[in-house]
Amino acid sequence: MQDYIERLRKAVIDYDMEGMTKLAEDALAAGLDPLKAIEEGLALGIRVVGDKFGAGELFLPELVMAAEAMRAGVAVFEPRIPKGGKGRVAPKVLLATVQDDIHEIGKNLVGTMLTASGFQVIDIGVNQPCETILKKAKEIDAVVVGVSALMTTSMPRMKELIESAEGRGARDVHQFIVGGAPVTEQYAKDIKSDGTAGDASGAVKLVHGLVGDQK
Amino acid sequence: MTGIAIRRPYPVLDREGIEKIHAAAMQGLERVGVRIGTARGRRLLKEAGAHVDGRTNVVKFPPALIQECVRKTAKRVVLYGRDSSQDADLDLKHVHICNDGNGAMAIDYDTGERRSSVADDLMRSARVSNALDNLHVYWPMTTSMDIDARIRSLVDYKLSFMNTDKHVQVCTTVSETAARELVAMASAVVGGEKELRRRPIVSSVSTTIAPLQQEGGNIDAALVLGEAGVPVALFTMPTPGASGPVTLAGSLTVAAMEFLSGLAMCQLANPGAPVIWGNGIAPLDMKTTTRGGGGPEHGLDGAAITQLAHHYGVPSLCGGFDSTASVMGTQAAIETFASGMSLVLGGADLIVGIGLIEDARTLSLEKLVIDDEIINMLRRIADGIVVNDETIALDVIERVGAGGTFLGQRHTMRHLREEHFMPKLLDRRSYDVWLKDGAKSIEQRAHAKVLEALAEPVPHPLEPDVVKELDEIIHRAARTPLAAA
């Protein structure tokens, strides 16, 4: 079993996006615990790549490819984790681009880097109404909800989201962070969000801080 | 082998321009002539058929003599390092970078104080140079003002050999004696004059006095060095508007006359001797009376000199990456980029000038590090855009399709490092991340790199008995007055 864990970790470190699905299925067939496969195999592999990225040894494409490899593995293992039992311990972060906006490069970078820092990232994509975002956040029990907007015209949706969360008592359940080129620290404060960051590595620091706060 | 490959040089002069300047220089040499300050040089030229005016020492050159001397000159100049990994082959296809030299002032790297330069500054400049990505040839960056003037340049050579394994180029051989002392010291390092001739680890720069004068000592030294197989750069630097016509084409013509007259003496004395054409044409600032080394003209005319030099089959040495700013900062960066850009794009064989401010007067170790980053950027510009099926990547575009991302494609990883300039010193982080990390300026980050570089050991240090031999040469020189030597 330890051999499979080692190979899963290595497959992430080697960006083996193509070979991951088969390796994960083989590991399951050999009786590897799916939760252990994710936590001790894939997640540790992505941390190695994330650390090298942080140290400037690797660049974004490598990080994204490692995250892709991990995603392929998680897609095999996650449905096989027994329901009702102990789940993954990594905190969940929900990401979305607000309604009326289809820009997502920045959000995707934040997602990749949060994944590489050990978070479980659930990304529901672009053009998402407040209703959908809050519903999903509740469903998955997200610790942090991050929304992005690239245009000043779609920015008011962020304020709407936080007001809507307050209205239904969800404001204190999740932490809300906002981001995107037009978003400033002042705006983030004005709409009573839990913060913003100027780039993806700043977002990782922000989320670490918020999750730490919660403990 | 070192150097930056130049895929497609960006020409400043067209074919017709090169030929016009060449023709004008040949006519000028025949009609106006050049004052030759050395008796040995005049004698060589007279024997070869030139007309020497015994009263003014002005020599007029028949075109055939110049053409014959151009034919004789070495077609390949290699600036050998103490270690062969540092060899700079001036093959007319690569750009090489050299630091600026002989500054009499230094910004103290520890206190930030501007003061007279000392031997330790030179040592530190060599050690920081060793850590740079784009530094291929070393000039003693400062002159050791704390050392007695008689032996100052010899101590500078010794410290250079002791602290870098790169080729050492100097500009202090101003007499026959000085040239012999350089040859003696370099021979001691490589194990004899024969070995020095095979792999000359030093070269020297002889400056002409514009307009149209060859200084005696400099040329006498050049002839001694040529005999020893040491390459010589004939450095021409008419100041447009003062010691040359204000038009760059006119100053280029004066420079060509000076270079060709010097080349003729070098080839008559030592046929086939390696010669480089040096350029320092920078404007006189007509308001401040200072030299505008960081001006856009400096790089522009260096690129033109490179074309003219290649026309004669010789490599160029161009002053560039200069700044007249009094402190390291925005002005210095702008001037450095402007004077360096034309030269890198123009394929100059050796660009001399990183690391000093105040127009080659004051050492800034931080500027060395910052200039190295500027060169990394210029390398990317000079590299251009390669177009083929692999780089067009239509198959990848098809695989990713509308709305997808290229970030996770192996194609991206494969080409990233050659297609993207990767900053080592520039900070592209967002404001908040930069602020939380101490809000450091580029000078502060460069300073940190200086400290890192100074902590590294010297590659291929000299053997103690070689150092002893160098010290003996210096001691002997100290006992001999230069005039009597």
XYZ file of C-alpha atoms in Angstrom:
700
model
C 0.000 0.000 0.000
C 2.809 2.340 0.940
C 4.190 1.781 -2.554
C 0.972 3.126 -4.127
C 0.950 6.153 -1.853
C 4.513 6.862 -2.899
C 3.636 6.478 -6.592
C 0.612 8.774 -6.302
C 2.729 11.418 -4.651
C 5.363 11.076 -7.364
C 2.771 11.216 -10.159
C 1.686 14.656 -8.900
C 5.283 15.831 -8.546
C 6.006 14.601 -12.107
C 2.820 16.269 -13.500
C 1.567 12.891 -14.795
C -1.872 14.153 -15.830
C -2.235 11.410 -18.417
C -1.294 8.407 -16.243
C -3.059 9.436 -13.022
C -6.525 7.963 -13.638
C -5.170 4.490 -14.283
C -2.785 4.652 -11.337
C -5.616 5.713 -9.022
C -7.880 2.887 -10.239
C -5.083 0.359 -9.790
C -4.492 1.644 -6.270
C -8.173 1.238 -5.397
C -8.255 -2.252 -6.913
C -5.262 -3.145 -4.753
C -7.297 -2.087 -1.728
C -5.810 1.339 -0.920
C -7.982 3.476 1.377
C -9.236 6.370 -0.835
C -9.013 8.918 1.957
C -5.442 7.902 2.721
C -4.655 8.035 -1.033
C -5.718 11.686 -1.178
C -4.355 12.902 2.138
C -1.023 11.083 2.185
C -0.434 10.646 -1.523
C -1.873 13.383 -3.728
C -2.056 16.193 -1.159
C 1.529 15.705 -0.033
C 2.688 15.648 -3.669
C 0.998 18.940 -4.459
C 2.515 20.499 -1.330
C 5.987 19.619 -2.611
C 5.247 21.350 -5.940
C 3.602 24.293 -4.154
C 6.642 24.764 -1.929
C 8.970 24.737 -4.948
C 6.749 27.313 -6.628
C 6.891 29.463 -3.497
C 10.679 29.207 -3.521
C 10.811 30.362 -7.151
C 12.137 27.049 -8.475
C 9.017 26.230 -10.489
C 6.585 28.370 -12.420
C 2.843 28.529 -12.869
C 2.490 25.984 -15.713
C 4.165 23.330 -13.560
C 1.901 24.175 -10.649
C -1.199 23.968 -12.853
C -0.104 20.647 -14.347
C 0.514 19.195 -10.897
C -2.924 20.435 -9.812
C -4.432 18.825 -12.928
C -2.763 15.529 -12.051
C -4.099 15.784 -8.523
C -7.586 16.615 -9.777
C -7.587 13.490 -11.951
C -6.679 11.411 -8.894
C -9.234 13.060 -6.593
C -11.948 12.417 -9.217
C -11.306 8.679 -8.831
C -10.829 8.522 -5.057
C -13.370 11.002 -3.690
C -16.613 9.146 -4.686
C -15.189 6.050 -3.016
C -14.745 7.613 0.415
C -17.418 5.925 2.630
C -20.358 8.274 3.314
C -20.910 9.275 6.912
C -17.399 8.316 7.915
C -14.387 10.542 8.388
C -13.989 12.857 5.380
C -11.073 14.916 4.088
C -9.726 17.255 6.718
C -8.584 20.026 4.369
C -10.754 23.177 4.711
C -13.104 23.811 1.786
C -12.984 26.957 -0.295
C -15.784 27.748 -2.744
C -14.839 29.884 -5.742
C -17.014 31.576 -8.353
C -17.112 34.509 -10.735
C -20.154 36.690 -10.026
C -23.183 36.999 -12.241
C -22.772 39.075 -15.449
C -19.041 38.331 -15.573
C -17.299 35.517 -17.432
C -13.678 36.342 -16.595
C -11.954 33.612 -14.652
C -8.182 33.508 -15.209
C -7.476 35.175 -11.876
C -9.998 33.022 -10.032
C -8.511 29.872 -11.570
C -5.020 30.888 -10.501
C -6.264 31.429 -6.968
C -7.912 27.989 -7.098
C -4.731 26.305 -8.296
C -2.606 27.952 -5.669
C -5.066 27.200 -2.863
C -5.107 23.563 -3.978
C -1.327 23.524 -3.920
C -1.462 24.930 -0.391
C -3.604 22.063 0.849
C -7.126 23.435 0.594
C -10.071 21.634 -1.015
C -11.195 23.978 -3.750
C -14.670 23.738 -5.245
C -14.977 26.005 -8.260
C -18.465 26.485 -9.679
C -17.301 28.615 -12.608
C -18.412 31.923 -14.094
C -21.583 34.002 -14.208
C -22.973 32.621 -10.934
C -25.972 34.278 -9.227
C -25.747 34.983 -5.476
C -28.460 32.431 -4.826
C -26.438 29.592 -6.403
C -23.247 30.581 -4.632
C -24.837 30.666 -1.170
C -26.715 27.422 -1.760
C -23.552 25.642 -2.799
C -21.580 27.114 0.112
C -24.128 25.701 2.536
C -24.272 22.335 0.787
C -20.511 21.726 0.937
C -20.004 23.535 4.238
C -17.424 25.952 2.773
C -15.151 27.684 5.262
C -14.299 30.423 2.769
C -16.281 31.740 -0.173
C -14.246 33.647 -2.765
C -15.849 35.579 -5.578
C -14.224 37.505 -8.392
C -15.213 40.228 -10.847
C -13.083 41.838 -13.521
C -15.459 44.627 -14.489
C -16.684 47.590 -12.510
C -20.133 46.814 -13.894
C -20.243 43.389 -12.253
C -18.581 44.444 -9.002
C -21.887 45.405 -7.281
C -22.779 41.696 -7.342
C -20.193 41.191 -4.606
C -21.964 43.611 -2.317
C -25.232 41.936 -3.201
C -23.780 38.536 -2.244
C -22.700 39.673 1.208
C -25.983 41.462 1.904
C -27.868 38.411 0.768
C -25.770 36.216 3.088
C -26.573 38.553 5.975
C -30.269 38.353 5.119
C -30.343 34.603 5.438
C -27.985 34.233 8.405
C -25.089 32.847 6.358
C -22.755 35.802 6.903
C -21.240 34.297 10.076
C -21.158 30.737 8.725
C -18.659 31.419 5.926
C -15.876 33.920 5.412
C -16.314 35.977 2.246
C -13.362 37.188 0.196
C -13.440 39.210 -3.002
C -10.952 39.785 -5.800
C -10.305 40.980 -9.334
C -8.549 43.884 -10.997
C -10.990 46.673 -9.998
C -11.297 45.511 -6.370
C -9.390 47.605 -3.822
C -8.770 47.109 -0.109
C -11.140 50.011 0.503
C -13.928 48.478 -1.568
C -13.481 45.137 0.187
C -13.878 46.958 3.494
C -16.806 49.077 2.318
C -18.907 46.072 1.352
C -17.978 44.373 4.669
C -16.159 41.439 3.119
C -13.423 39.559 4.995
C -10.698 40.826 2.685
C -9.043 40.916 -0.703
C -5.552 40.405 -2.162
C -3.751 41.851 -5.146
C -2.573 38.566 -6.580
C -2.966 34.809 -6.212
C -0.153 34.329 -3.718
C -1.629 37.148 -1.656
C -4.968 35.293 -1.758
C -3.340 32.160 -0.337
C -1.911 34.170 2.556
C -5.331 35.782 3.099
C -7.136 32.433 3.248
C -4.527 30.956 5.587
C -5.071 33.934 7.874
C -8.864 33.577 7.832
C -8.825 29.841 8.466
C -6.375 30.428 11.289
C -8.748 33.059 12.731
C -11.563 30.579 12.799
C -9.698 28.015 14.857
C 32.602 29.678 -24.484
C 30.530 32.620 -23.347
C 28.411 35.283 -25.016
C 24.865 36.068 -26.090
C 23.933 34.664 -29.506
C 22.437 37.268 -31.799
C 19.951 35.793 -34.213
C 19.486 38.810 -36.438
C 21.308 42.066 -35.715
C 19.325 45.246 -36.080
C 21.293 47.449 -38.504
C 21.769 51.167 -37.881
C 23.560 51.886 -41.180
C 22.540 50.619 -44.591
C 25.059 49.208 -47.071
C 25.408 52.565 -48.822
C 26.033 54.354 -45.525
C 28.837 51.963 -44.596
C 30.499 52.417 -47.979
C 30.164 56.209 -47.895
C 31.781 56.468 -44.446
C 34.531 54.069 -45.501
C 35.230 56.090 -48.676
C 35.269 59.370 -46.734
C 37.673 57.931 -44.136
C 40.035 56.738 -46.871
C 39.942 60.179 -48.519
C 40.447 61.887 -45.163
C 43.461 59.681 -44.379
C 44.963 60.579 -47.736
C 44.188 64.327 -47.704
C 44.060 65.360 -44.032
C 46.060 62.662 -42.264
C 46.527 61.831 -38.580
C 49.152 63.198 -36.160
C 51.297 60.278 -35.008
C 52.973 60.871 -31.646
C 55.360 57.921 -31.778
C 58.701 57.957 -33.638
C 58.522 54.174 -34.036
C 55.089 54.444 -35.605
C 56.134 57.230 -37.977
C 59.175 55.231 -39.056
C 57.054 52.136 -39.789
C 54.566 54.187 -41.777
C 57.231 56.046 -43.744
C 58.903 52.763 -44.713
C 55.529 51.468 -45.899
C 55.019 54.435 -48.207
C 53.066 56.954 -46.128
C 53.884 60.672 -46.281
C 55.263 61.943 -42.959
C 55.487 65.690 -42.265
C 58.645 65.991 -40.162
C 57.535 69.296 -38.628
C 53.935 68.514 -37.586
C 54.237 64.711 -37.323
C 51.052 64.458 -39.406
C 51.042 61.336 -41.553
C 49.029 60.957 -44.764
C 48.096 57.451 -45.843
C 47.860 56.067 -49.384
C 44.603 54.028 -49.648
C 46.519 50.952 -50.817
C 48.542 50.920 -47.564
C 45.381 50.939 -45.440
C 43.776 48.224 -47.557
C 46.869 46.050 -47.249
C 46.914 46.468 -43.451
C 43.186 45.636 -43.145
C 43.896 42.441 -45.092
C 46.707 41.487 -42.689
C 44.753 41.877 -39.468
C 43.604 38.828 -37.463
C 40.142 37.706 -38.494
C 39.322 36.087 -35.171
C 39.932 37.591 -31.754
C 39.388 35.413 -28.698
C 39.560 36.930 -25.232
C 40.684 33.898 -23.238
C 39.724 33.428 -19.605
C 42.028 32.011 -16.954
C 39.583 29.128 -17.117
C 38.532 28.040 -20.605
C 34.836 28.041 -19.618
C 35.194 31.832 -19.514
C 36.620 32.272 -23.036
C 34.934 35.070 -25.006
C 35.210 34.309 -28.722
C 34.578 37.580 -30.586
C 33.272 35.669 -33.617
C 31.129 38.611 -34.847
C 27.988 36.587 -33.995
C 27.796 36.982 -30.214
C 27.453 39.907 -27.848
C 29.752 39.874 -24.816
C 29.445 42.069 -21.779
C 32.219 43.660 -19.757
C 32.006 45.927 -16.742
C 33.021 49.537 -16.741
C 36.480 50.281 -15.473
C 38.950 52.436 -13.609
C 36.521 54.455 -11.548
C 38.319 56.648 -9.039
C 35.282 56.847 -6.761
C 33.069 54.259 -5.123
C 29.783 54.141 -3.288
C 30.713 52.201 -0.159
C 28.570 49.056 -0.287
C 28.307 49.016 3.484
C 27.775 52.653 4.473
C 26.445 54.090 1.189
C 29.065 56.847 1.414
C 30.591 58.207 -1.839
C 34.357 58.194 -1.407
C 37.681 57.646 -3.148
C 38.010 54.042 -4.374
C 40.339 51.603 -2.607
C 41.805 48.195 -3.420
C 38.991 46.419 -1.560
C 36.441 47.987 -3.926
C 38.176 46.424 -6.917
C 38.270 43.035 -5.208
C 34.603 43.209 -4.324
C 33.639 44.332 -7.847
C 35.340 41.222 -9.285
C 33.567 38.952 -6.843
C 30.156 40.421 -7.573
C 30.935 40.185 -11.308
C 31.548 36.452 -10.890
C 27.938 36.010 -9.764
C 26.308 37.737 -12.758
C 24.530 35.876 -15.579
C 25.810 38.182 -18.305
C 29.340 39.258 -17.515
C 31.918 37.719 -19.800
C 35.018 39.910 -19.549
C 36.327 41.768 -16.495
C 37.781 45.269 -16.404
C 39.358 46.360 -13.119
C 36.314 48.400 -12.162
C 38.051 50.851 -9.904
C 41.574 52.037 -9.525
C 43.113 51.586 -6.102
C 43.617 55.174 -4.935
C 45.064 53.906 -1.631
C 48.037 52.400 -3.506
C 51.117 54.379 -4.634
C 50.587 55.727 -8.173
C 53.721 54.049 -9.601
C 52.400 50.531 -8.930
C 48.678 51.245 -8.734
C 47.694 49.623 -12.017
C 49.903 46.594 -11.312
C 48.148 46.042 -8.009
C 44.857 46.407 -9.867
C 45.934 43.625 -12.288
C 46.987 41.368 -9.442
C 43.722 41.827 -7.557
C 41.804 41.172 -10.777
C 43.616 37.883 -11.420
C 43.150 36.881 -7.798
C 39.409 37.500 -7.721
C 38.054 36.363 -11.073
C 38.815 33.653 -13.634
C 37.466 35.767 -16.495
C 39.547 37.469 -19.186
C 40.946 40.738 -17.825
C 40.943 43.782 -20.082
C 42.765 46.911 -18.958
C 43.131 50.471 -20.194
C 46.264 51.508 -18.314
C 49.089 50.538 -20.680
C 50.128 54.080 -21.562
C 53.820 53.387 -22.266
C 56.120 50.618 -23.461
C 57.137 49.960 -19.867
C 53.544 49.692 -18.721
C 52.838 47.249 -21.567
C 55.861 45.096 -20.638
C 54.728 45.038 -17.012
C 51.275 43.797 -18.057
C 52.856 41.101 -20.250
C 55.144 40.055 -17.378
C 52.285 39.758 -14.914
C 49.960 37.904 -17.287
C 52.830 35.558 -18.240
C 53.443 34.820 -14.565
C 49.784 33.826 -14.196
C 49.654 31.479 -17.214
C 53.215 30.091 -16.923
C 55.257 31.981 -19.475
C 55.151 34.235 -22.529
C 54.695 31.320 -24.917
C 51.561 30.197 -23.105
C 50.343 33.825 -22.981
C 50.685 34.043 -26.765
C 48.658 30.835 -27.132
C 45.928 31.923 -24.718
C 46.211 35.657 -23.969
C 44.233 36.120 -20.735
C 44.597 39.878 -20.937
C 43.951 42.543 -23.532
C 44.384 46.282 -23.485
C 42.637 49.406 -24.662
C 44.633 52.196 -26.344
C 42.792 55.460 -26.657
C 43.327 57.916 -29.506
C 43.145 61.658 -28.919
C 40.421 63.172 -31.050
C 40.444 64.676 -33.468
C 42.964 62.692 -35.482
C 45.853 62.194 -33.072
C 47.624 59.021 -31.993
C 49.238 59.449 -28.609
C 52.822 58.145 -28.624
C 52.856 56.112 -25.405
C 49.577 54.367 -26.123
C 50.694 53.250 -29.575
C 54.179 52.220 -28.394
C 52.412 50.080 -25.785
C 50.049 48.631 -28.413
C 53.024 47.564 -30.534
C 54.685 45.829 -27.563
C 51.428 44.050 -26.724
C 50.933 42.980 -30.350
C 54.373 41.416 -30.285
C 53.331 39.373 -27.232
C 50.078 38.266 -28.944
C 47.932 40.351 -26.575
C 44.834 41.813 -28.312
C 44.593 45.588 -28.443
C 41.445 47.682 -28.774
C 42.024 51.016 -30.503
C 39.494 53.139 -28.705
C 38.221 56.069 -30.759
C 36.072 58.652 -29.055
C 35.607 61.963 -30.864
C 33.033 64.017 -28.982
C 30.387 65.113 -31.497
C 30.276 68.879 -31.607
C 33.639 69.315 -29.836
C 36.416 66.974 -30.974
C 34.383 65.634 -33.901
C 31.640 66.937 -36.185
C 28.306 67.329 -34.390
C 26.752 64.966 -36.909
C 27.221 61.354 -35.901
C 28.159 60.368 -39.463
C 30.967 62.952 -39.317
C 32.250 61.728 -35.951
C 32.060 58.131 -37.199
C 34.292 59.205 -40.099
C 36.836 60.791 -37.738
C 36.741 57.632 -35.607
C 37.306 55.490 -38.714
C 40.351 57.576 -39.699
C 41.812 57.225 -36.220
C 41.116 53.487 -36.048
C 42.541 52.707 -39.493
C 45.694 54.729 -38.851
C 46.262 52.830 -35.582
C 45.474 49.509 -37.223
C 48.087 50.252 -39.894
C 50.846 50.692 -37.295
C 49.785 47.538 -35.408
C 49.872 45.440 -38.603
C 53.134 46.905 -39.898
C 54.848 46.146 -36.577
C 53.223 42.737 -36.010
C 51.408 41.363 -39.083
C 48.263 39.450 -38.074
C 48.152 40.981 -34.570
C 44.644 40.857 -33.030
C 43.005 44.288 -33.096
C 39.571 45.439 -31.914
C 37.823 48.705 -32.820
C 36.750 50.526 -29.699
C 34.042 53.163 -29.622
C 33.321 55.848 -27.067
C 31.538 58.429 -29.189
C 29.219 60.153 -26.733
C 27.984 63.714 -26.989
C 29.205 66.683 -25.000
C 26.256 68.044 -23.077
C 26.185 71.618 -24.345
C 24.572 72.963 -21.176
C 26.522 71.234 -18.441
C 29.819 70.559 -20.307
C 29.701 66.929 -19.094
C 29.950 63.868 -21.333
C 26.601 62.252 -22.065
C 27.728 58.635 -21.833
C 24.184 57.531 -21.085
C 22.805 59.338 -24.114
C 20.921 57.432 -26.814
C 23.615 58.476 -29.334
C 26.283 56.485 -27.512
C 24.614 53.148 -28.219
C 23.484 54.219 -31.654
C 26.963 55.107 -32.881
C 28.395 52.002 -31.201
C 26.011 49.905 -33.288
C 27.247 51.797 -36.360
C 30.903 51.256 -35.377
C 30.102 47.543 -35.026
C 28.858 47.469 -38.615
C 31.915 49.363 -39.847
C 34.268 47.119 -37.829
C 32.609 44.002 -39.257
C 33.022 45.551 -42.704
C 36.786 45.373 -42.039
C 36.449 41.924 -40.445
C 37.378 43.057 -36.929
C 35.290 42.917 -33.743
C 33.994 45.981 -31.936
C 34.290 47.102 -28.339
C 31.582 49.601 -27.504
C 31.068 51.757 -24.474
C 27.492 51.373 -23.279
C 25.197 50.773 -20.295
C 26.593 54.101 -19.086
C 24.951 56.684 -16.957
C 25.859 60.246 -16.106
C 23.501 60.225 -13.108
C 25.044 61.195 -9.768
C 23.242 58.444 -7.876
C 21.839 55.012 -8.652
C 18.157 55.383 -9.429
C 15.603 56.005 -12.143
C 17.821 58.229 -14.308
C 20.664 55.726 -14.144
C 18.328 52.908 -15.176
C 16.876 54.870 -18.099
C 20.303 55.907 -19.407
C 21.726 52.422 -18.972
C 18.852 50.839 -20.868
C 18.995 53.427 -23.665
C 22.739 53.247 -24.236
C 22.781 49.458 -23.939
C 19.781 48.574 -26.073
C 21.132 49.655 -29.475
C 24.375 47.818 -28.773
C 22.792 44.486 -27.875
C 20.417 44.711 -30.835
C 23.298 45.877 -33.023
C 25.367 42.811 -32.119
C 28.330 44.699 -30.597
C 31.053 42.129 -29.945
C 32.033 43.464 -26.538
C 30.034 46.043 -24.627
C 31.958 47.734 -21.852
C 30.208 49.690 -19.189
C 28.071 48.049 -16.534
C 28.342 49.003 -12.886
C 29.580 52.596 -12.758
C 27.639 55.850 -12.464
C 28.712 59.472 -13.001
C 29.900 58.557 -16.500
C 32.367 55.814 -15.569
C 33.605 57.496 -12.427
C 31.866 55.888 -9.448
C 31.423 52.223 -8.582
C 28.006 50.971 -7.510
C 27.981 47.239 -6.818
C 24.187 47.379 -6.787
C 24.215 48.824 -10.306
C 26.195 45.789 -11.478
C 23.364 43.547 -10.311
C 20.637 45.817 -11.720
C 22.437 46.113 -15.075
C 22.606 42.321 -15.270
C 18.803 42.225 -15.060
C 18.582 44.898 -17.789
C 20.754 42.680 -19.994
C 18.476 39.724 -19.314
C 15.600 41.842 -20.664
C 17.606 42.969 -23.694
C 18.568 39.366 -24.424
C 14.886 38.571 -24.741
C 14.304 41.487 -27.107
C 17.344 40.504 -29.190
C 16.112 36.916 -29.333
C 13.102 38.001 -31.391
C 10.158 35.780 -32.290
C 10.755 32.332 -33.745
C 8.009 31.262 -36.136
C 7.519 27.564 -36.948
C 4.846 24.882 -36.477
C 5.958 24.141 -32.925
C 5.813 27.816 -31.891
C 2.562 28.568 -33.725
C 1.102 25.556 -31.872
C -2.135 25.242 -33.792
C -2.520 21.689 -32.427
C -2.374 23.045 -28.859
C -4.811 25.837 -29.732
C -7.159 23.151 -31.071
C -6.823 20.999 -27.955
C -7.529 23.887 -25.570
C -10.290 25.449 -27.672
C -12.570 28.344 -26.756
C -12.603 29.268 -23.072
C -9.890 26.792 -22.069
C -6.509 27.453 -20.500
C -3.014 26.981 -21.856
C -1.545 26.923 -18.360
C -1.767 23.167 -17.933
C -0.378 22.321 -21.373
C 3.003 20.621 -21.671
C 3.709 22.994 -24.590
C 3.584 25.852 -22.097
C 6.074 24.207 -19.766
C 8.333 23.237 -22.667
C 8.713 26.746 -24.081
C 8.153 28.946 -21.045
C 11.775 29.495 -20.126
C 12.876 30.524 -23.620
C 9.783 32.541 -24.516
C 9.368 34.501 -21.293
C 11.875 36.821 -19.693
C 12.017 35.614 -16.093
C 12.768 38.493 -13.713
C 15.340 37.823 -11.046
C 15.382 41.283 -9.543
C 12.324 43.135 -10.834
C 9.376 42.734 -8.485
C 6.048 42.004 -10.146
C 4.183 41.053 -7.012
C 1.027 42.954 -6.146
C 1.201 45.947 -3.831
C -0.092 44.140 -0.743
C 2.306 41.197 -1.070
C 5.256 43.568 -1.727
C 4.278 45.748 1.258
C 4.021 42.797 3.648
C 7.435 41.582 2.483
C 9.125 44.768 3.673
C 8.377 47.157 0.763
C 11.927 46.835 -0.563
C 13.229 48.967 -3.442
C 15.124 47.405 -6.342
C 18.341 48.899 -4.923
C 17.704 47.166 -1.604
C 17.052 43.859 -3.352
C 20.216 44.346 -5.442
C 22.153 45.037 -2.245
C 21.017 41.678 -0.842
C 22.365 39.990 -3.988
C 25.667 41.854 -3.585
C 26.024 40.410 -0.084
C 25.219 36.909 -1.389
C 27.813 37.246 -4.164
C 30.509 38.472 -1.764
C 30.004 35.364 0.370
C 30.861 33.058 -2.562
C 34.389 31.683 -3.005
C 36.541 32.823 -5.952
C 36.509 30.276 -8.800
C 39.933 28.878 -9.684
C 41.984 30.925 -7.178
C 45.619 31.640 -8.079
C 48.303 29.369 -6.649
C 50.279 31.014 -3.794
C 53.558 30.848 -5.737
C 51.924 32.759 -8.636
C 50.756 35.451 -6.217
C 54.309 35.604 -4.862
C 55.696 36.065 -8.367
C 53.208 38.876 -9.045
C 54.261 40.558 -5.796
C 57.907 40.362 -6.869
C 57.126 42.051 -10.192
C 55.277 44.784 -8.305
C 58.158 45.247 -5.849
C 60.661 45.520 -8.698
C 58.462 48.112 -10.419
C 58.168 50.103 -7.191
C 61.948 50.507 -7.127
C 62.120 51.691 -10.751
C 60.874 55.173 -11.628
C 58.538 54.957 -14.644
C 60.512 57.598 -16.576
C 63.790 55.680 -16.173
C 62.278 52.248 -16.776
